[in-house]
């Protein structure tokens, strides 16, 4: 048994080393990916539930290494955060999506929601970077939503001052802040009142399962929407896949929805077409 244990340790050790090596290689390739322009931004429509028109888009990064399959963000965002590469990558996503949406905003009032990682908010010049991306693109601050997770603002019970001060400054300029994946973290509800935020995005794990009635899911979704409304926060439901879910969200007074029911994330030209069609309808 002792021998087996040792062998397992060796195996574990080798696996760990192989994993580290792979991570190091991915970091190298990601570093090159920036200069070689291998990233893309896809856009997923945000739908206003009262009239089901597109009022915004969420920017979602993709990595397209030449001659290979497109890599989804779950495969490289973590590694980019650990290595700090998320700082230049995140700045690129912001500049690129502000540029794309500036024209849509002028013609149709479209807003853009951009994911921001905790690592980016630790940078002293994060706020200036955001203002600079807006100025360069001509997108007004009111048309930008920054999506952050609960963990950004609250880390094991203590509020992170640097993040708060960046977001407060940016909100002073008219930029909006949304809490992403709301309800999946474990922060106290008091934070919703105290922190500099404007919207909550209801995580898709709260959507009722398709088919059978799901009274527990309904109760939770209603509680979140009522809570947000009481605090004058906007609500965006994520991962909406069925007409039944849409009907429920409309009945409960959720403001906006996003999900495969309306559209998957799509490349810029397809998003432009969807926005135009929605405005003409
Ligand atoms: P997220 O911010 O929660 O984004 C929503 C994810 O849910 C997207 O996955 C989207 O494609 C997917 N989704 C949308 N509608 C539906 C639906 O109806 N059903 C299901 N099952 N899924 C749906 P994606 O694009 O693969 O992104 C995964 C995560 O990667 C994002 O989760 C976000 O945390 C991160 N990410 C994406 N782009 C960026 C970025 O530019 N910066 C940072 N820091 N993170 C990003
Ligand atoms: Ca998001
Ligand atoms: Ca989310
Ligand atoms: Ca998520």
XYZ file of N, CA and C in Angstrom, residues 45-48 51-57 108 110 262 270-281:
78
model
N -27.057 39.500 -28.235
C -28.078 40.521 -27.991
C -28.653 40.489 -26.577
N -28.900 41.687 -26.039
C -29.664 41.866 -24.799
C -31.035 42.382 -25.225
N -32.072 41.685 -24.803
C -33.427 41.970 -25.275
C -34.251 42.665 -24.193
N -34.902 43.764 -24.563
C -35.847 44.405 -23.642
C -37.138 43.595 -23.659
N -40.911 44.862 -25.181
C -41.223 44.810 -26.621
C -40.321 43.848 -27.395
N -39.475 43.141 -26.687
C -38.555 42.148 -27.276
C -37.650 42.719 -28.364
N -37.276 43.993 -28.210
C -36.283 44.565 -29.125
C -34.882 44.460 -28.524
N -33.883 44.475 -29.406
C -32.483 44.452 -28.960
C -32.098 45.855 -28.495
N -31.720 45.990 -27.224
C -31.296 47.309 -26.745
C -29.802 47.330 -26.426
N -29.163 46.152 -26.469
C -27.739 46.115 -26.175
C -27.136 44.786 -26.586
N -25.845 44.662 -26.341
C -25.132 43.405 -26.614
C -24.113 43.172 -25.507
N -28.982 53.338 -33.377
C -30.088 52.607 -32.736
C -30.102 52.706 -31.206
N -27.954 51.389 -29.193
C -27.451 50.135 -28.611
C -26.384 50.393 -27.533
N -33.115 33.840 -27.944
C -33.066 34.995 -28.845
C -31.912 34.898 -29.831
N -22.974 39.881 -38.152
C -24.273 39.271 -37.846
C -25.003 40.069 -36.777
N -24.246 40.556 -35.796
C -24.862 41.371 -34.744
C -25.428 42.650 -35.357
N -24.671 43.253 -36.275
C -25.126 44.484 -36.940
C -26.460 44.242 -37.641
N -26.559 43.094 -38.322
C -27.790 42.757 -39.045
C -28.956 42.538 -38.077
N -28.711 41.803 -36.989
C -29.764 41.552 -35.994
C -30.278 42.859 -35.388
N -29.352 43.773 -35.104
C -29.733 45.050 -34.488
C -30.574 45.876 -35.466
N -30.149 45.883 -36.724
C -30.881 46.626 -37.757
C -32.294 46.061 -37.933
N -32.401 44.734 -38.028
C -33.711 44.081 -38.186
C -34.621 44.375 -37.005
N -34.027 44.342 -35.815
C -34.818 44.569 -34.606
C -35.348 46.001 -34.571
N -34.530 46.946 -35.059
C -34.939 48.357 -35.056
C -36.036 48.603 -36.092
N -35.968 47.880 -37.221
C -36.940 48.064 -38.315
C -38.271 47.394 -38.038
N -38.251 46.392 -37.171
C -39.444 45.547 -36.972
C -40.628 46.352 -36.442
